[in-house]
């Protein structure tokens, strides 16, 4: 119905080869029409995608979203969404889109690292965050330290939420008068945003090298986020200050990191401030938009 409107544009920017989210054969048919009536075509890899899953299946990284599957193959049913990308129909769809693209982009290091193991030419442009719409609220600790753990039941295994669950039990036992833990499951986006607004610390995920959108938006608000912040991340952005806590699939490690913050609340304030500065410097949406324009024009 909207195909007649999708004509004569300078750029078609897809966020995934499966962006239309229908059957691969039908996606190819629809995209063929879109591509024929427009000019430059670009593919952004900002999530699970055919070459990403293919590389992760080699299991040669420190960890990845597939780590739980490698540890326990009985979890395979929870990886249907991921593993479909390496089936023949989705491989064909990816090949159709990628071979017709004028350029391929990746949005964070969790995609840059595996894509570097392929023969694909790509460009890295970080995710954009609209800091004009996300208010920064400096951490003020007058009573208990609030820790927020948001769980999506469809991706909790991939994000390693169980490690946070176990760590929080120990933290509540260790600091009953110092912390308040809020756990929310599968909230709509707006409700999720409200739920962690009063938190000082946000627990995001353990199987990542870099941050996804939930983490970036929480950092923009000034939260201390447990997420991907590996050495490769700090080196890429040449960071000397801490802007997030690198979360690992290790309960004792998580307990130690949380304990350190609880016992040194001034660090919560400092990291929250540094997180906001980092987002404004590296993820500001206008700067990122200009990088896209430069890439498309080049």
mmCIF file of C-alpha atoms in Angstrom:
data_model
loop_
_atom_site.group_PDB
_atom_site.id
_atom_site.type_symbol
_atom_site.label_atom_id
_atom_site.label_comp_id
_atom_site.label_asym_id
_atom_site.label_seq_id
_atom_site.Cartn_x
_atom_site.Cartn_y
_atom_site.Cartn_z
ATOM 1 C CA UNK A 1 0.000 0.000 0.000
ATOM 2 C CA UNK A 2 2.816 2.438 0.726
ATOM 3 C CA UNK A 3 5.105 1.360 -2.132
ATOM 4 C CA UNK A 4 3.881 4.220 -4.390
ATOM 5 C CA UNK A 5 5.141 6.693 -1.764
ATOM 6 C CA UNK A 6 8.597 5.109 -1.603
ATOM 7 C CA UNK A 7 9.987 6.556 -4.818
ATOM 8 C CA UNK A 8 12.689 8.974 -5.953
ATOM 9 C CA UNK A 9 14.540 9.178 -2.647
ATOM 10 C CA UNK A 10 18.273 9.827 -2.563
ATOM 11 C CA UNK A 11 18.816 7.180 0.086
ATOM 12 C CA UNK A 12 17.208 3.961 1.256
ATOM 13 C CA UNK A 13 18.635 3.142 4.706
ATOM 14 C CA UNK A 14 17.718 -0.310 6.039
ATOM 15 C CA UNK A 15 18.284 -1.175 9.704
ATOM 16 C CA UNK A 16 18.465 -4.909 8.949
ATOM 17 C CA UNK A 17 18.267 -7.107 5.867
ATOM 18 C CA UNK A 18 14.997 -8.356 7.411
ATOM 19 C CA UNK A 19 13.720 -4.819 8.102
ATOM 20 C CA UNK A 20 10.277 -5.519 6.607
ATOM 21 C CA UNK A 21 9.933 -8.564 8.889
ATOM 22 C CA UNK A 22 7.897 -10.730 6.572
ATOM 23 C CA UNK A 23 8.836 -13.984 4.829
ATOM 24 C CA UNK A 24 12.302 -13.651 3.225
ATOM 25 C CA UNK A 25 11.022 -14.386 -0.298
ATOM 26 C CA UNK A 26 8.324 -11.713 0.064
ATOM 27 C CA UNK A 27 10.885 -9.282 1.554
ATOM 28 C CA UNK A 28 13.076 -9.742 -1.518
ATOM 29 C CA UNK A 29 10.115 -9.069 -3.809
ATOM 30 C CA UNK A 30 9.158 -5.889 -1.946
ATOM 31 C CA UNK A 31 12.725 -4.630 -1.574
ATOM 32 C CA UNK A 32 13.406 -5.251 -5.266
ATOM 33 C CA UNK A 33 10.615 -2.769 -6.034
ATOM 34 C CA UNK A 34 11.890 -0.251 -3.468
ATOM 35 C CA UNK A 35 15.462 -0.476 -4.742
ATOM 36 C CA UNK A 36 14.411 -0.069 -8.387
ATOM 37 C CA UNK A 37 12.615 3.216 -7.744
ATOM 38 C CA UNK A 38 15.197 4.956 -5.565
ATOM 39 C CA UNK A 39 18.873 5.818 -5.634
ATOM 40 C CA UNK A 40 21.542 4.771 -3.123
ATOM 41 C CA UNK A 41 20.964 1.748 -0.878
ATOM 42 C CA UNK A 42 22.585 1.291 2.559
ATOM 43 C CA UNK A 43 22.417 -1.467 5.146
ATOM 44 C CA UNK A 44 22.916 -0.826 8.849
ATOM 45 C CA UNK A 45 23.821 -3.792 11.037
ATOM 46 C CA UNK A 46 22.556 -2.833 14.475
ATOM 47 C CA UNK A 47 21.333 -6.150 15.809
ATOM 48 C CA UNK A 48 21.230 -9.830 15.003
ATOM 49 C CA UNK A 49 22.035 -10.360 11.344
ATOM 50 C CA UNK A 50 23.260 -13.184 9.090
ATOM 51 C CA UNK A 51 27.038 -12.533 9.252
ATOM 52 C CA UNK A 52 26.860 -11.662 12.966
ATOM 53 C CA UNK A 53 25.215 -14.948 13.943
ATOM 54 C CA UNK A 54 27.477 -16.889 11.573
ATOM 55 C CA UNK A 55 30.582 -15.506 13.305
ATOM 56 C CA UNK A 56 29.171 -15.867 16.818
ATOM 57 C CA UNK A 57 28.465 -19.536 16.085
ATOM 58 C CA UNK A 58 32.209 -20.048 15.747
ATOM 59 C CA UNK A 59 32.385 -19.323 19.487
ATOM 60 C CA UNK A 60 35.777 -17.630 19.255
ATOM 61 C CA UNK A 61 34.959 -14.462 21.237
ATOM 62 C CA UNK A 62 35.289 -13.923 24.981
ATOM 63 C CA UNK A 63 31.501 -14.226 25.165
ATOM 64 C CA UNK A 64 28.420 -13.267 23.176
ATOM 65 C CA UNK A 65 24.642 -13.508 23.267
ATOM 66 C CA UNK A 66 25.092 -17.148 22.156
ATOM 67 C CA UNK A 67 27.231 -18.093 25.167
ATOM 68 C CA UNK A 68 24.278 -19.522 27.147
ATOM 69 C CA UNK A 69 23.363 -21.648 24.114
ATOM 70 C CA UNK A 70 26.892 -23.041 23.897
ATOM 71 C CA UNK A 71 26.806 -23.799 27.620
ATOM 72 C CA UNK A 72 23.383 -25.417 27.471
ATOM 73 C CA UNK A 73 22.177 -26.560 24.003
ATOM 74 C CA UNK A 74 18.752 -27.262 25.539
ATOM 75 C CA UNK A 75 18.187 -23.497 25.299
ATOM 76 C CA UNK A 76 18.048 -23.751 21.502
ATOM 77 C CA UNK A 77 14.314 -22.973 21.387
ATOM 78 C CA UNK A 78 15.051 -19.594 22.985
ATOM 79 C CA UNK A 79 17.403 -18.837 20.103
ATOM 80 C CA UNK A 80 14.976 -19.428 17.247
ATOM 81 C CA UNK A 81 14.983 -15.712 16.406
ATOM 82 C CA UNK A 82 18.791 -15.600 16.302
ATOM 83 C CA UNK A 83 19.439 -18.854 14.481
ATOM 84 C CA UNK A 84 16.925 -18.169 11.715
ATOM 85 C CA UNK A 85 19.463 -15.730 10.248
ATOM 86 C CA UNK A 86 21.757 -18.583 9.216
ATOM 87 C CA UNK A 87 19.013 -20.582 7.513
ATOM 88 C CA UNK A 88 19.004 -20.657 3.709
ATOM 89 C CA UNK A 89 16.079 -18.214 3.149
ATOM 90 C CA UNK A 90 17.564 -15.537 5.443
ATOM 91 C CA UNK A 91 21.048 -16.007 4.023
ATOM 92 C CA UNK A 92 19.568 -15.407 0.582
ATOM 93 C CA UNK A 93 17.793 -12.282 1.840
ATOM 94 C CA UNK A 94 20.993 -10.907 3.369
ATOM 95 C CA UNK A 95 22.927 -11.615 0.177
ATOM 96 C CA UNK A 96 20.254 -9.860 -1.873
ATOM 97 C CA UNK A 97 20.410 -6.720 0.294
ATOM 98 C CA UNK A 98 24.169 -6.610 0.939
ATOM 99 C CA UNK A 99 25.188 -7.111 -2.696
ATOM 100 C CA UNK A 100 22.937 -4.250 -3.768
ATOM 101 C CA UNK A 101 24.029 -1.871 -1.022
ATOM 102 C CA UNK A 102 26.277 1.078 -1.735
ATOM 103 C CA UNK A 103 27.637 0.766 1.796
ATOM 104 C CA UNK A 104 27.280 -1.219 4.995
ATOM 105 C CA UNK A 105 27.325 0.299 8.488
ATOM 106 C CA UNK A 106 27.585 -1.085 12.009
ATOM 107 C CA UNK A 107 26.338 0.756 15.089
ATOM 108 C CA UNK A 108 28.429 -0.565 17.972
ATOM 109 C CA UNK A 109 31.393 -2.739 18.867
ATOM 110 C CA UNK A 110 29.283 -5.853 19.428
ATOM 111 C CA UNK A 111 28.745 -5.854 15.662
ATOM 112 C CA UNK A 112 32.054 -4.307 14.610
ATOM 113 C CA UNK A 113 34.078 -7.057 16.309
ATOM 114 C CA UNK A 114 32.406 -10.031 14.573
ATOM 115 C CA UNK A 115 32.100 -8.162 11.248
ATOM 116 C CA UNK A 116 35.873 -7.664 11.351
ATOM 117 C CA UNK A 117 36.167 -11.442 10.977
ATOM 118 C CA UNK A 118 34.324 -11.320 7.641
ATOM 119 C CA UNK A 119 35.488 -10.072 4.245
ATOM 120 C CA UNK A 120 32.890 -7.287 4.333
ATOM 121 C CA UNK A 121 33.817 -3.637 3.948
ATOM 122 C CA UNK A 122 31.893 -1.614 6.519
ATOM 123 C CA UNK A 123 31.925 1.671 8.403
ATOM 124 C CA UNK A 124 31.335 2.169 12.121
ATOM 125 C CA UNK A 125 28.970 4.969 13.196
ATOM 126 C CA UNK A 126 27.768 4.928 16.833
ATOM 127 C CA UNK A 127 24.103 4.900 17.801
ATOM 128 C CA UNK A 128 22.464 8.353 17.999
ATOM 129 C CA UNK A 129 20.904 9.521 21.261
ATOM 130 C CA UNK A 130 18.580 12.517 21.374
ATOM 131 C CA UNK A 131 20.024 14.284 24.396
ATOM 132 C CA UNK A 132 17.593 17.179 23.889
ATOM 133 C CA UNK A 133 14.703 14.906 24.830
ATOM 134 C CA UNK A 134 16.469 12.924 27.562
ATOM 135 C CA UNK A 135 16.901 15.013 30.678
ATOM 136 C CA UNK A 136 20.045 14.589 32.760
ATOM 137 C CA UNK A 137 19.421 14.184 36.475
ATOM 138 C CA UNK A 138 22.559 14.210 38.675
ATOM 139 C CA UNK A 139 22.574 11.395 41.205
ATOM 140 C CA UNK A 140 21.607 12.588 44.661
ATOM 141 C CA UNK A 141 21.865 9.981 47.411
ATOM 142 C CA UNK A 142 20.008 11.043 50.534
ATOM 143 C CA UNK A 143 18.601 7.716 51.629
ATOM 144 C CA UNK A 144 18.826 4.262 50.069
ATOM 145 C CA UNK A 145 20.679 3.532 46.832
ATOM 146 C CA UNK A 146 18.123 2.416 44.258
ATOM 147 C CA UNK A 147 19.127 -0.416 41.922
ATOM 148 C CA UNK A 148 16.914 -1.139 38.915
ATOM 149 C CA UNK A 149 16.904 -4.449 37.042
ATOM 150 C CA UNK A 150 14.760 -4.487 33.918
ATOM 151 C CA UNK A 151 14.072 -7.908 32.433
ATOM 152 C CA UNK A 152 12.655 -8.760 29.032
ATOM 153 C CA UNK A 153 11.419 -12.349 29.231
ATOM 154 C CA UNK A 154 12.164 -12.866 25.523
ATOM 155 C CA UNK A 155 15.831 -11.868 25.761
ATOM 156 C CA UNK A 156 16.734 -12.480 29.410
ATOM 157 C CA UNK A 157 18.863 -15.529 28.594
ATOM 158 C CA UNK A 158 20.831 -13.640 25.939
ATOM 159 C CA UNK A 159 21.423 -10.731 28.324
ATOM 160 C CA UNK A 160 22.431 -12.863 31.296
ATOM 161 C CA UNK A 161 19.762 -11.510 33.642
ATOM 162 C CA UNK A 162 20.103 -14.549 35.909
ATOM 163 C CA UNK A 163 23.547 -13.341 37.018
ATOM 164 C CA UNK A 164 22.012 -10.042 38.107
ATOM 165 C CA UNK A 165 19.202 -11.883 39.906
ATOM 166 C CA UNK A 166 21.663 -13.893 41.990
ATOM 167 C CA UNK A 167 23.878 -10.900 42.682
ATOM 168 C CA UNK A 168 20.917 -8.829 43.874
ATOM 169 C CA UNK A 169 19.859 -11.488 46.370
ATOM 170 C CA UNK A 170 23.312 -11.281 47.932
ATOM 171 C CA UNK A 171 23.343 -7.488 47.847
ATOM 172 C CA UNK A 172 19.971 -7.245 49.614
ATOM 173 C CA UNK A 173 21.226 -9.630 52.293
ATOM 174 C CA UNK A 174 24.481 -7.704 52.654
ATOM 175 C CA UNK A 175 23.026 -4.168 52.681
ATOM 176 C CA UNK A 176 19.383 -4.437 53.847
ATOM 177 C CA UNK A 177 19.261 -0.853 55.108
ATOM 178 C CA UNK A 178 21.281 0.731 52.300
ATOM 179 C CA UNK A 179 19.652 -0.463 49.091
ATOM 180 C CA UNK A 180 16.283 -0.644 47.427
ATOM 181 C CA UNK A 181 15.985 -3.083 44.516
ATOM 182 C CA UNK A 182 13.384 -2.640 41.787
ATOM 183 C CA UNK A 183 12.884 -5.492 39.322
ATOM 184 C CA UNK A 184 10.509 -5.072 36.398
ATOM 185 C CA UNK A 185 9.677 -7.631 33.722
ATOM 186 C CA UNK A 186 8.692 -7.000 30.097
ATOM 187 C CA UNK A 187 7.395 -3.478 30.552
ATOM 188 C CA UNK A 188 6.295 -1.362 27.573
ATOM 189 C CA UNK A 189 8.982 1.149 26.610
ATOM 190 C CA UNK A 190 7.337 4.190 28.253
ATOM 191 C CA UNK A 191 6.658 2.275 31.470
ATOM 192 C CA UNK A 192 10.230 0.986 31.475
ATOM 193 C CA UNK A 193 11.530 4.559 31.211
ATOM 194 C CA UNK A 194 9.405 5.642 34.183
ATOM 195 C CA UNK A 195 10.294 2.575 36.249
ATOM 196 C CA UNK A 196 14.003 3.328 36.378
ATOM 197 C CA UNK A 197 13.730 7.128 36.606
ATOM 198 C CA UNK A 198 14.416 7.091 40.359
ATOM 199 C CA UNK A 199 17.257 4.582 40.154
ATOM 200 C CA UNK A 200 20.910 5.361 40.760
ATOM 201 C CA UNK A 201 22.154 2.082 39.254
ATOM 202 C CA UNK A 202 20.689 0.251 36.242
ATOM 203 C CA UNK A 203 21.535 -3.381 35.452
ATOM 204 C CA UNK A 204 21.485 -3.939 31.691
ATOM 205 C CA UNK A 205 23.351 -6.975 30.311
ATOM 206 C CA UNK A 206 26.487 -9.077 30.769
ATOM 207 C CA UNK A 207 27.227 -10.578 27.333
ATOM 208 C CA UNK A 208 28.299 -7.427 25.502
ATOM 209 C CA UNK A 209 31.393 -5.366 24.740
ATOM 210 C CA UNK A 210 29.539 -2.095 24.135
ATOM 211 C CA UNK A 211 26.195 -0.538 25.032
ATOM 212 C CA UNK A 212 22.800 -0.948 23.392
ATOM 213 C CA UNK A 213 20.018 1.632 23.405
ATOM 214 C CA UNK A 214 18.633 0.917 26.861
ATOM 215 C CA UNK A 215 22.074 1.401 28.380
ATOM 216 C CA UNK A 216 22.861 4.519 26.327
ATOM 217 C CA UNK A 217 19.598 6.218 27.279
ATOM 218 C CA UNK A 218 20.105 5.376 30.955
ATOM 219 C CA UNK A 219 23.652 6.759 30.756
ATOM 220 C CA UNK A 220 22.279 9.927 29.157
ATOM 221 C CA UNK A 221 20.023 10.325 32.203
ATOM 222 C CA UNK A 222 23.057 10.045 34.468
ATOM 223 C CA UNK A 223 22.556 6.492 35.713
ATOM 224 C CA UNK A 224 25.417 4.145 36.561
ATOM 225 C CA UNK A 225 24.825 1.299 34.130
ATOM 226 C CA UNK A 226 26.131 -2.264 34.383
ATOM 227 C CA UNK A 227 26.563 -3.177 30.732
ATOM 228 C CA UNK A 228 29.209 -3.840 28.115
ATOM 229 C CA UNK A 229 32.242 -1.651 28.802
ATOM 230 C CA UNK A 230 35.140 -3.929 27.924
ATOM 231 C CA UNK A 231 38.728 -2.808 27.344
ATOM 232 C CA UNK A 232 38.072 -2.734 23.600
ATOM 233 C CA UNK A 233 35.353 -0.154 24.315
ATOM 234 C CA UNK A 234 37.482 2.087 26.540
ATOM 235 C CA UNK A 235 40.347 1.903 24.035
ATOM 236 C CA UNK A 236 38.112 2.667 21.068
ATOM 237 C CA UNK A 237 36.816 5.846 22.699
ATOM 238 C CA UNK A 238 40.149 6.610 24.392
ATOM 239 C CA UNK A 239 38.506 6.795 27.815
ATOM 240 C CA UNK A 240 40.474 7.519 30.966
ATOM 241 C CA UNK A 241 37.357 8.023 33.110
ATOM 242 C CA UNK A 242 34.723 5.401 33.920
ATOM 243 C CA UNK A 243 31.394 5.998 32.153
ATOM 244 C CA UNK A 244 29.753 2.614 32.889
ATOM 245 C CA UNK A 245 30.502 -0.573 34.818
ATOM 246 C CA UNK A 246 31.641 -3.498 32.704
ATOM 247 C CA UNK A 247 29.236 -6.298 33.603
ATOM 248 C CA UNK A 248 30.508 -9.880 33.441
ATOM 249 C CA UNK A 249 28.734 -13.257 33.712
ATOM 250 C CA UNK A 250 30.160 -13.724 37.215
ATOM 251 C CA UNK A 251 27.960 -13.311 40.291
ATOM 252 C CA UNK A 252 30.812 -12.683 42.740
ATOM 253 C CA UNK A 253 32.292 -10.048 40.448
ATOM 254 C CA UNK A 254 28.924 -8.285 40.170
ATOM 255 C CA UNK A 255 28.464 -8.375 43.947
ATOM 256 C CA UNK A 256 31.920 -6.855 44.429
ATOM 257 C CA UNK A 257 31.274 -4.081 41.906
ATOM 258 C CA UNK A 258 27.894 -3.251 43.419
ATOM 259 C CA UNK A 259 29.329 -3.361 46.944
ATOM 260 C CA UNK A 260 32.067 -0.921 45.977
ATOM 261 C CA UNK A 261 29.511 1.575 44.695
ATOM 262 C CA UNK A 262 27.250 1.176 47.724
ATOM 263 C CA UNK A 263 30.173 1.773 50.063
ATOM 264 C CA UNK A 264 31.496 4.661 47.933
ATOM 265 C CA UNK A 265 28.391 6.582 46.829
ATOM 266 C CA UNK A 266 30.486 9.506 45.625
ATOM 267 C CA UNK A 267 31.538 7.249 42.734
ATOM 268 C CA UNK A 268 27.906 6.820 41.726
ATOM 269 C CA UNK A 269 27.680 10.592 41.389
ATOM 270 C CA UNK A 270 30.948 10.844 39.436
ATOM 271 C CA UNK A 271 30.236 7.976 37.023
ATOM 272 C CA UNK A 272 26.725 9.282 36.348
ATOM 273 C CA UNK A 273 28.113 12.702 35.435
ATOM 274 C CA UNK A 274 30.807 11.173 33.248
ATOM 275 C CA UNK A 275 28.246 8.965 31.519
ATOM 276 C CA UNK A 276 26.212 11.984 30.418
ATOM 277 C CA UNK A 277 29.302 13.790 29.128
ATOM 278 C CA UNK A 278 30.309 10.693 27.176
ATOM 279 C CA UNK A 279 26.882 10.377 25.536
ATOM 280 C CA UNK A 280 26.894 14.039 24.509
ATOM 281 C CA UNK A 281 30.412 13.723 23.110
ATOM 282 C CA UNK A 282 30.152 10.394 21.244
ATOM 283 C CA UNK A 283 26.436 9.761 20.626
ATOM 284 C CA UNK A 284 24.848 13.188 20.120
ATOM 285 C CA UNK A 285 22.164 12.669 17.508
ATOM 286 C CA UNK A 286 23.010 15.720 15.390
ATOM 287 C CA UNK A 287 26.676 14.739 15.169
ATOM 288 C CA UNK A 288 25.694 11.180 14.286
ATOM 289 C CA UNK A 289 23.240 12.427 11.650
ATOM 290 C CA UNK A 290 26.060 14.421 10.058
ATOM 291 C CA UNK A 291 28.208 11.273 9.974
ATOM 292 C CA UNK A 292 25.408 9.479 8.132
ATOM 293 C CA UNK A 293 25.082 12.323 5.635
ATOM 294 C CA UNK A 294 28.825 12.296 5.037
ATOM 295 C CA UNK A 295 28.822 8.520 4.539
ATOM 296 C CA UNK A 296 25.813 8.562 2.192
ATOM 297 C CA UNK A 297 27.300 11.369 0.100
ATOM 298 C CA UNK A 298 30.718 9.713 -0.064
#
